JSON list of C-alpha atoms in Angstrom, two decimals:
[
{"chain": "N", "resi": 281, "resn": "MET", "atom": "CA", "xyz": [-16.69, -4.01, 17.90]},
{"chain": "N", "resi": 282, "resn": "SER", "atom": "CA", "xyz": [-13.93, -2.38, 15.81]},
{"chain": "N", "resi": 283, "resn": "ARG", "atom": "CA", "xyz": [-13.68, -3.17, 12.18]},
{"chain": "N", "resi": 284, "resn": "ALA", "atom": "CA", "xyz": [-10.40, -2.44, 10.30]},
{"chain": "N", "resi": 285, "resn": "VAL", "atom": "CA", "xyz": [-9.43, -2.60, 6.54]},
{"chain": "N", "resi": 286, "resn": "LEU", "atom": "CA", "xyz": [-5.77, -3.39, 6.27]},
{"chain": "N", "resi": 287, "resn": "SER", "atom": "CA", "xyz": [-3.79, -3.21, 3.06]},
{"chain": "N", "resi": 288, "resn": "LEU", "atom": "CA", "xyz": [-0.92, -5.78, 2.61]},
{"chain": "N", "resi": 289, "resn": "GLY", "atom": "CA", "xyz": [1.93, -5.43, 0.14]},
{"chain": "N", "resi": 290, "resn": "SER", "atom": "CA", "xyz": [5.35, -7.15, -0.49]},
{"chain": "N", "resi": 291, "resn": "ASN", "atom": "CA", "xyz": [7.95, -6.88, -3.16]},
{"chain": "N", "resi": 292, "resn": "LEU", "atom": "CA", "xyz": [11.12, -8.38, -1.67]},
{"chain": "N", "resi": 293, "resn": "GLY", "atom": "CA", "xyz": [12.12, -12.03, -1.08]},
{"chain": "N", "resi": 294, "resn": "ASP", "atom": "CA", "xyz": [9.20, -14.59, -1.12]},
{"chain": "N", "resi": 295, "resn": "ARG", "atom": "CA", "xyz": [6.47, -12.02, -1.51]},
{"chain": "N", "resi": 296, "resn": "LEU", "atom": "CA", "xyz": [3.60, -14.52, -1.09]},
{"chain": "N", "resi": 297, "resn": "SER", "atom": "CA", "xyz": [5.10, -15.98, 2.12]},
{"chain": "N", "resi": 298, "resn": "TYR", "atom": "CA", "xyz": [5.21, -12.40, 3.62]},
{"chain": "N", "resi": 299, "resn": "LEU", "atom": "CA", "xyz": [1.61, -11.75, 2.75]},
{"chain": "N", "resi": 300, "resn": "ARG", "atom": "CA", "xyz": [0.70, -15.12, 4.34]},
{"chain": "N", "resi": 301, "resn": "LEU", "atom": "CA", "xyz": [2.63, -14.26, 7.49]},
{"chain": "N", "resi": 302, "resn": "ALA", "atom": "CA", "xyz": [0.39, -11.25, 7.75]},
{"chain": "N", "resi": 303, "resn": "VAL", "atom": "CA", "xyz": [-2.84, -13.19, 7.25]},
{"chain": "N", "resi": 304, "resn": "GLU", "atom": "CA", "xyz": [-1.62, -15.76, 9.73]},
{"chain": "N", "resi": 305, "resn": "GLY", "atom": "CA", "xyz": [-0.74, -13.04, 12.28]},
{"chain": "N", "resi": 306, "resn": "LEU", "atom": "CA", "xyz": [-4.37, -11.73, 11.90]},
{"chain": "N", "resi": 307, "resn": "SER", "atom": "CA", "xyz": [-6.17, -15.10, 11.94]},
{"chain": "N", "resi": 308, "resn": "ASP", "atom": "CA", "xyz": [-7.76, -14.41, 15.27]},
{"chain": "N", "resi": 309, "resn": "VAL", "atom": "CA", "xyz": [-9.54, -11.26, 14.03]},
{"chain": "N", "resi": 310, "resn": "LEU", "atom": "CA", "xyz": [-9.87, -12.08, 10.35]},
{"chain": "N", "resi": 311, "resn": "VAL", "atom": "CA", "xyz": [-13.18, -11.47, 8.54]},
{"chain": "N", "resi": 312, "resn": "ALA", "atom": "CA", "xyz": [-12.16, -11.66, 4.90]},
{"chain": "N", "resi": 313, "resn": "VAL", "atom": "CA", "xyz": [-9.14, -11.81, 2.60]},
{"chain": "N", "resi": 314, "resn": "SER", "atom": "CA", "xyz": [-9.01, -10.47, -0.97]},
{"chain": "N", "resi": 315, "resn": "PRO", "atom": "CA", "xyz": [-7.52, -12.22, -3.74]},
{"chain": "N", "resi": 316, "resn": "VAL", "atom": "CA", "xyz": [-3.80, -11.50, -4.48]},
{"chain": "N", "resi": 317, "resn": "TYR", "atom": "CA", "xyz": [-2.97, -8.88, -7.04]},
{"chain": "N", "resi": 318, "resn": "GLU", "atom": "CA", "xyz": [0.39, -7.99, -8.74]},
{"chain": "N", "resi": 319, "resn": "THR", "atom": "CA", "xyz": [1.07, -4.36, -9.30]},
{"chain": "N", "resi": 320, "resn": "ALA", "atom": "CA", "xyz": [3.93, -2.18, -10.70]},
{"chain": "N", "resi": 321, "resn": "PRO", "atom": "CA", "xyz": [5.59, 0.01, -8.07]},
{"chain": "N", "resi": 322, "resn": "TRP", "atom": "CA", "xyz": [4.80, 3.63, -7.96]},
{"chain": "N", "resi": 323, "resn": "GLY", "atom": "CA", "xyz": [6.63, 6.59, -6.30]},
{"chain": "N", "resi": 324, "resn": "VAL", "atom": "CA", "xyz": [10.03, 4.80, -6.54]},
{"chain": "N", "resi": 325, "resn": "THR", "atom": "CA", "xyz": [9.58, 2.81, -9.83]},
{"chain": "N", "resi": 326, "resn": "ASP", "atom": "CA", "xyz": [13.04, 1.10, -10.16]},
{"chain": "N", "resi": 327, "resn": "GLN", "atom": "CA", "xyz": [12.07, -1.80, -7.80]},
{"chain": "N", "resi": 328, "resn": "PRO", "atom": "CA", "xyz": [10.45, -5.21, -8.10]},
{"chain": "N", "resi": 329, "resn": "ASP", "atom": "CA", "xyz": [6.65, -5.57, -8.61]},
{"chain": "N", "resi": 330, "resn": "PHE", "atom": "CA", "xyz": [4.35, -5.88, -5.57]},
{"chain": "N", "resi": 331, "resn": "LEU", "atom": "CA", "xyz": [1.96, -8.54, -4.42]},
{"chain": "N", "resi": 332, "resn": "ASN", "atom": "CA", "xyz": [-1.03, -6.81, -2.79]},
{"chain": "N", "resi": 333, "resn": "ALA", "atom": "CA", "xyz": [-4.08, -7.83, -0.81]},
{"chain": "N", "resi": 334, "resn": "ILE", "atom": "CA", "xyz": [-6.72, -6.43, 1.49]},
{"chain": "N", "resi": 335, "resn": "VAL", "atom": "CA", "xyz": [-8.02, -7.89, 4.74]},
{"chain": "N", "resi": 336, "resn": "LEU", "atom": "CA", "xyz": [-10.96, -7.02, 6.76]},
{"chain": "N", "resi": 337, "resn": "ALA", "atom": "CA", "xyz": [-10.65, -7.67, 10.52]},
{"chain": "N", "resi": 338, "resn": "GLU", "atom": "CA", "xyz": [-12.75, -7.20, 13.55]},
{"chain": "N", "resi": 339, "resn": "SER", "atom": "CA", "xyz": [-12.27, -7.20, 17.24]},
{"chain": "N", "resi": 340, "resn": "PRO", "atom": "CA", "xyz": [-14.24, -5.88, 20.33]},
{"chain": "N", "resi": 341, "resn": "ASP", "atom": "CA", "xyz": [-10.84, -5.27, 22.09]},
{"chain": "N", "resi": 342, "resn": "LEU", "atom": "CA", "xyz": [-8.89, -3.22, 19.55]},
{"chain": "N", "resi": 343, "resn": "ASP", "atom": "CA", "xyz": [-9.03, 0.57, 18.70]},
{"chain": "N", "resi": 344, "resn": "GLU", "atom": "CA", "xyz": [-7.28, 2.27, 15.83]},
{"chain": "N", "resi": 345, "resn": "TRP", "atom": "CA", "xyz": [-3.94, 2.46, 17.82]},
{"chain": "N", "resi": 346, "resn": "ASP", "atom": "CA", "xyz": [-4.04, -1.18, 18.44]},
{"chain": "N", "resi": 347, "resn": "TRP", "atom": "CA", "xyz": [-4.61, -2.01, 14.88]},
{"chain": "N", "resi": 348, "resn": "LEU", "atom": "CA", "xyz": [-1.49, 0.20, 14.03]},
{"chain": "N", "resi": 349, "resn": "ARG", "atom": "CA", "xyz": [0.52, -1.72, 16.68]},
{"chain": "N", "resi": 350, "resn": "ARG", "atom": "CA", "xyz": [-0.66, -5.10, 15.14]},
{"chain": "N", "resi": 351, "resn": "ALA", "atom": "CA", "xyz": [0.43, -3.86, 11.64]},
{"chain": "N", "resi": 352, "resn": "GLN", "atom": "CA", "xyz": [3.81, -2.69, 12.91]},
{"chain": "N", "resi": 353, "resn": "ALA", "atom": "CA", "xyz": [4.29, -5.94, 14.74]},
{"chain": "N", "resi": 354, "resn": "LEU", "atom": "CA", "xyz": [3.61, -7.99, 11.48]},
{"chain": "N", "resi": 355, "resn": "GLU", "atom": "CA", "xyz": [6.10, -5.82, 9.58]},
{"chain": "N", "resi": 356, "resn": "GLN", "atom": "CA", "xyz": [8.71, -6.51, 12.40]},
{"chain": "N", "resi": 357, "resn": "ARG", "atom": "CA", "xyz": [8.08, -10.23, 12.14]},
{"chain": "N", "resi": 358, "resn": "ALA", "atom": "CA", "xyz": [8.82, -9.87, 8.31]},
{"chain": "N", "resi": 359, "resn": "GLU", "atom": "CA", "xyz": [12.06, -8.04, 9.17]},
{"chain": "N", "resi": 360, "resn": "ARG", "atom": "CA", "xyz": [11.07, -4.87, 7.34]},
{"chain": "N", "resi": 361, "resn": "VAL", "atom": "CA", "xyz": [13.67, -2.26, 6.99]},
{"chain": "N", "resi": 362, "resn": "ARG", "atom": "CA", "xyz": [12.59, 1.35, 6.35]},
{"chain": "N", "resi": 363, "resn": "GLU", "atom": "CA", "xyz": [15.43, 2.76, 4.30]},
{"chain": "N", "resi": 364, "resn": "GLN", "atom": "CA", "xyz": [13.51, 4.73, 1.64]},
{"chain": "N", "resi": 365, "resn": "ARG", "atom": "CA", "xyz": [9.96, 6.13, 1.51]},
{"chain": "N", "resi": 366, "resn": "TRP", "atom": "CA", "xyz": [7.94, 4.01, -0.98]},
{"chain": "N", "resi": 367, "resn": "GLY", "atom": "CA", "xyz": [11.00, 1.92, -1.38]},
{"chain": "N", "resi": 368, "resn": "PRO", "atom": "CA", "xyz": [11.14, -1.95, -1.60]},
{"chain": "N", "resi": 369, "resn": "ARG", "atom": "CA", "xyz": [9.87, -3.94, 1.47]},
{"chain": "N", "resi": 370, "resn": "THR", "atom": "CA", "xyz": [9.40, -7.40, 2.70]},
{"chain": "N", "resi": 371, "resn": "LEU", "atom": "CA", "xyz": [6.08, -6.51, 4.06]},
{"chain": "N", "resi": 372, "resn": "ASP", "atom": "CA", "xyz": [3.94, -3.34, 4.34]},
{"chain": "N", "resi": 373, "resn": "VAL", "atom": "CA", "xyz": [0.75, -3.36, 6.35]},
{"chain": "N", "resi": 374, "resn": "ASP", "atom": "CA", "xyz": [-1.22, -0.17, 6.17]},
{"chain": "N", "resi": 375, "resn": "VAL", "atom": "CA", "xyz": [-4.31, 0.66, 8.29]},
{"chain": "N", "resi": 376, "resn": "VAL", "atom": "CA", "xyz": [-6.74, 1.97, 5.70]},
{"chain": "N", "resi": 377, "resn": "THR", "atom": "CA", "xyz": [-9.68, 2.51, 7.95]},
{"chain": "N", "resi": 378, "resn": "VAL", "atom": "CA", "xyz": [-10.96, 1.69, 11.25]},
{"chain": "N", "resi": 379, "resn": "ASP", "atom": "CA", "xyz": [-14.76, 2.03, 11.46]},
{"chain": "N", "resi": 380, "resn": "GLU", "atom": "CA", "xyz": [-15.53, 5.82, 11.00]},
{"chain": "N", "resi": 381, "resn": "VAL", "atom": "CA", "xyz": [-12.51, 7.00, 12.77]},
{"chain": "N", "resi": 382, "resn": "ARG", "atom": "CA", "xyz": [-10.72, 10.11, 11.59]},
{"chain": "N", "resi": 383, "resn": "SER", "atom": "CA", "xyz": [-7.15, 10.81, 12.76]},
{"chain": "N", "resi": 384, "resn": "THR", "atom": "CA", "xyz": [-4.76, 13.48, 11.78]},
{"chain": "N", "resi": 385, "resn": "HIS", "atom": "CA", "xyz": [-2.00, 12.28, 14.15]},
{"chain": "N", "resi": 386, "resn": "PRO", "atom": "CA", "xyz": [1.27, 12.03, 12.06]},
{"chain": "N", "resi": 387, "resn": "ASP", "atom": "CA", "xyz": [1.70, 8.45, 13.13]},
{"chain": "N", "resi": 388, "resn": "LEU", "atom": "CA", "xyz": [-1.79, 7.48, 12.22]},
{"chain": "N", "resi": 389, "resn": "LEU", "atom": "CA", "xyz": [-3.64, 9.21, 9.45]},
{"chain": "N", "resi": 390, "resn": "LEU", "atom": "CA", "xyz": [-7.08, 7.85, 9.09]},
{"chain": "N", "resi": 391, "resn": "PRO", "atom": "CA", "xyz": [-8.42, 7.11, 6.54]},
{"chain": "N", "resi": 392, "resn": "HIS", "atom": "CA", "xyz": [-5.17, 6.41, 5.08]},
{"chain": "N", "resi": 393, "resn": "PRO", "atom": "CA", "xyz": [-4.51, 9.39, 2.82]},
{"chain": "N", "resi": 394, "resn": "GLY", "atom": "CA", "xyz": [-3.39, 7.67, -0.35]},
{"chain": "N", "resi": 395, "resn": "THR", "atom": "CA", "xyz": [-6.40, 5.34, -0.42]},
{"chain": "N", "resi": 396, "resn": "PRO", "atom": "CA", "xyz": [-8.56, 7.32, -2.90]},
{"chain": "N", "resi": 397, "resn": "SER", "atom": "CA", "xyz": [-6.07, 7.30, -5.65]},
{"chain": "N", "resi": 398, "resn": "ARG", "atom": "CA", "xyz": [-4.70, 3.77, -5.19]},
{"chain": "N", "resi": 399, "resn": "ALA", "atom": "CA", "xyz": [-6.09, 1.05, -7.41]},
{"chain": "N", "resi": 400, "resn": "THR", "atom": "CA", "xyz": [-3.79, -1.35, -5.55]},
{"chain": "N", "resi": 401, "resn": "VAL", "atom": "CA", "xyz": [-6.08, -0.90, -2.56]},
{"chain": "N", "resi": 402, "resn": "LEU", "atom": "CA", "xyz": [-9.44, -0.10, -4.05]},
{"chain": "N", "resi": 403, "resn": "ILE", "atom": "CA", "xyz": [-9.60, -3.18, -6.36]},
{"chain": "N", "resi": 404, "resn": "PRO", "atom": "CA", "xyz": [-8.83, -5.82, -3.76]},
{"chain": "N", "resi": 405, "resn": "TRP", "atom": "CA", "xyz": [-11.03, -3.98, -1.23]},
{"chain": "N", "resi": 406, "resn": "LEU", "atom": "CA", "xyz": [-14.03, -4.18, -3.62]},
{"chain": "N", "resi": 407, "resn": "ALA", "atom": "CA", "xyz": [-13.31, -7.85, -4.20]},
{"chain": "N", "resi": 408, "resn": "ILE", "atom": "CA", "xyz": [-14.34, -8.71, -0.61]},
{"chain": "N", "resi": 409, "resn": "ASP", "atom": "CA", "xyz": [-16.56, -5.74, 0.16]},
{"chain": "N", "resi": 410, "resn": "PRO", "atom": "CA", "xyz": [-18.59, -4.52, -2.81]},
{"chain": "N", "resi": 411, "resn": "ASN", "atom": "CA", "xyz": [-20.42, -1.81, -0.83]},
{"chain": "N", "resi": 412, "resn": "ALA", "atom": "CA", "xyz": [-17.18, -0.45, 0.72]},
{"chain": "N", "resi": 413, "resn": "THR", "atom": "CA", "xyz": [-17.19, 3.20, 1.66]},
{"chain": "N", "resi": 414, "resn": "LEU", "atom": "CA", "xyz": [-14.05, 5.26, 2.48]},
{"chain": "N", "resi": 415, "resn": "PRO", "atom": "CA", "xyz": [-15.00, 7.73, 5.21]},
{"chain": "N", "resi": 416, "resn": "ASP", "atom": "CA", "xyz": [-14.89, 11.44, 3.88]},
{"chain": "N", "resi": 417, "resn": "HIS", "atom": "CA", "xyz": [-14.52, 10.11, 0.26]},
{"chain": "N", "resi": 418, "resn": "GLY", "atom": "CA", "xyz": [-17.64, 7.97, -0.38]},
{"chain": "N", "resi": 419, "resn": "GLN", "atom": "CA", "xyz": [-18.19, 4.76, -2.22]},
{"chain": "N", "resi": 420, "resn": "VAL", "atom": "CA", "xyz": [-15.00, 2.85, -3.21]},
{"chain": "N", "resi": 421, "resn": "THR", "atom": "CA", "xyz": [-16.71, 2.00, -6.55]},
{"chain": "N", "resi": 422, "resn": "ASP", "atom": "CA", "xyz": [-17.07, 5.72, -7.37]},
{"chain": "N", "resi": 423, "resn": "LEU", "atom": "CA", "xyz": [-13.37, 6.33, -6.36]},
{"chain": "N", "resi": 424, "resn": "LEU", "atom": "CA", "xyz": [-12.18, 3.50, -8.59]},
{"chain": "N", "resi": 425, "resn": "LYS", "atom": "CA", "xyz": [-14.22, 4.90, -11.51]},
{"chain": "N", "resi": 426, "resn": "ALA", "atom": "CA", "xyz": [-12.57, 8.24, -11.12]},
{"chain": "N", "resi": 427, "resn": "LEU", "atom": "CA", "xyz": [-9.02, 6.77, -11.72]},
{"chain": "N", "resi": 428, "resn": "PRO", "atom": "CA", "xyz": [-7.38, 6.68, -14.95]},
{"chain": "N", "resi": 429, "resn": "ALA", "atom": "CA", "xyz": [-7.54, 3.49, -16.99]},
{"chain": "N", "resi": 430, "resn": "SER", "atom": "CA", "xyz": [-3.78, 3.14, -16.86]},
{"chain": "N", "resi": 431, "resn": "ASP", "atom": "CA", "xyz": [-4.06, 2.80, -13.04]},
{"chain": "N", "resi": 432, "resn": "LEU", "atom": "CA", "xyz": [-6.51, -0.01, -13.28]},
{"chain": "N", "resi": 433, "resn": "ASN", "atom": "CA", "xyz": [-4.63, -1.73, -16.04]},
{"chain": "N", "resi": 434, "resn": "ASP", "atom": "CA", "xyz": [-1.57, -2.00, -13.77]},
{"chain": "N", "resi": 435, "resn": "VAL", "atom": "CA", "xyz": [-3.46, -4.14, -11.22]},
{"chain": "N", "resi": 436, "resn": "HIS", "atom": "CA", "xyz": [-3.37, -7.87, -12.15]},
{"chain": "N", "resi": 437, "resn": "ARG", "atom": "CA", "xyz": [-5.31, -10.53, -10.25]},
{"chain": "N", "resi": 438, "resn": "ARG", "atom": "CA", "xyz": [-3.28, -13.57, -9.49]},
{"chain": "N", "resi": 439, "resn": "ASP", "atom": "CA", "xyz": [-5.73, -16.47, -9.18]},
{"chain": "N", "resi": 440, "resn": "ASP", "atom": "CA", "xyz": [-2.80, -18.84, -9.06]},
{"chain": "N", "resi": 441, "resn": "LEU", "atom": "CA", "xyz": [-1.80, -17.35, -5.69]},
{"chain": "N", "resi": 442, "resn": "THR", "atom": "CA", "xyz": [-3.95, -17.76, -2.45]},
{"chain": "N", "resi": 443, "resn": "LEU", "atom": "CA", "xyz": [-3.43, -16.49, 1.03]},
{"chain": "N", "resi": 444, "resn": "ARG", "atom": "CA", "xyz": [-5.63, -19.02, 2.81]}
]
């Protein structure tokens, strides 16, 4: 059995519909879906705010490369265009972790390298897996405690929006 943590984000068009497209596309392997959070962009900050969520998924038939292909297929269904790194997007699906797999392949870095410093990933992840551990980094709760308060304050739970 392979267990993946996938991060979803959207800041163009009907953001919630794009997140729902991803959840629907993973329905056959879905274990849990976090609440939806709204966050300010980082990296390139002159763009719309993001909606973010985390999903946990399992399959006996998928390895880390299969999870990446599933993520990329969902982005293609959302007609994502990659024009600018960290730029606006209809849908971003990142493979955060797959079991305890480590990968330094440039096409699939595992665990996802930005995870330890991203409240936009850590907060939703903890909402559905309070005992989450990021390989090579430790407990997600500890990673979250190490972040500046300003990072935490930029992540707003949207209880008025649901993915299922």
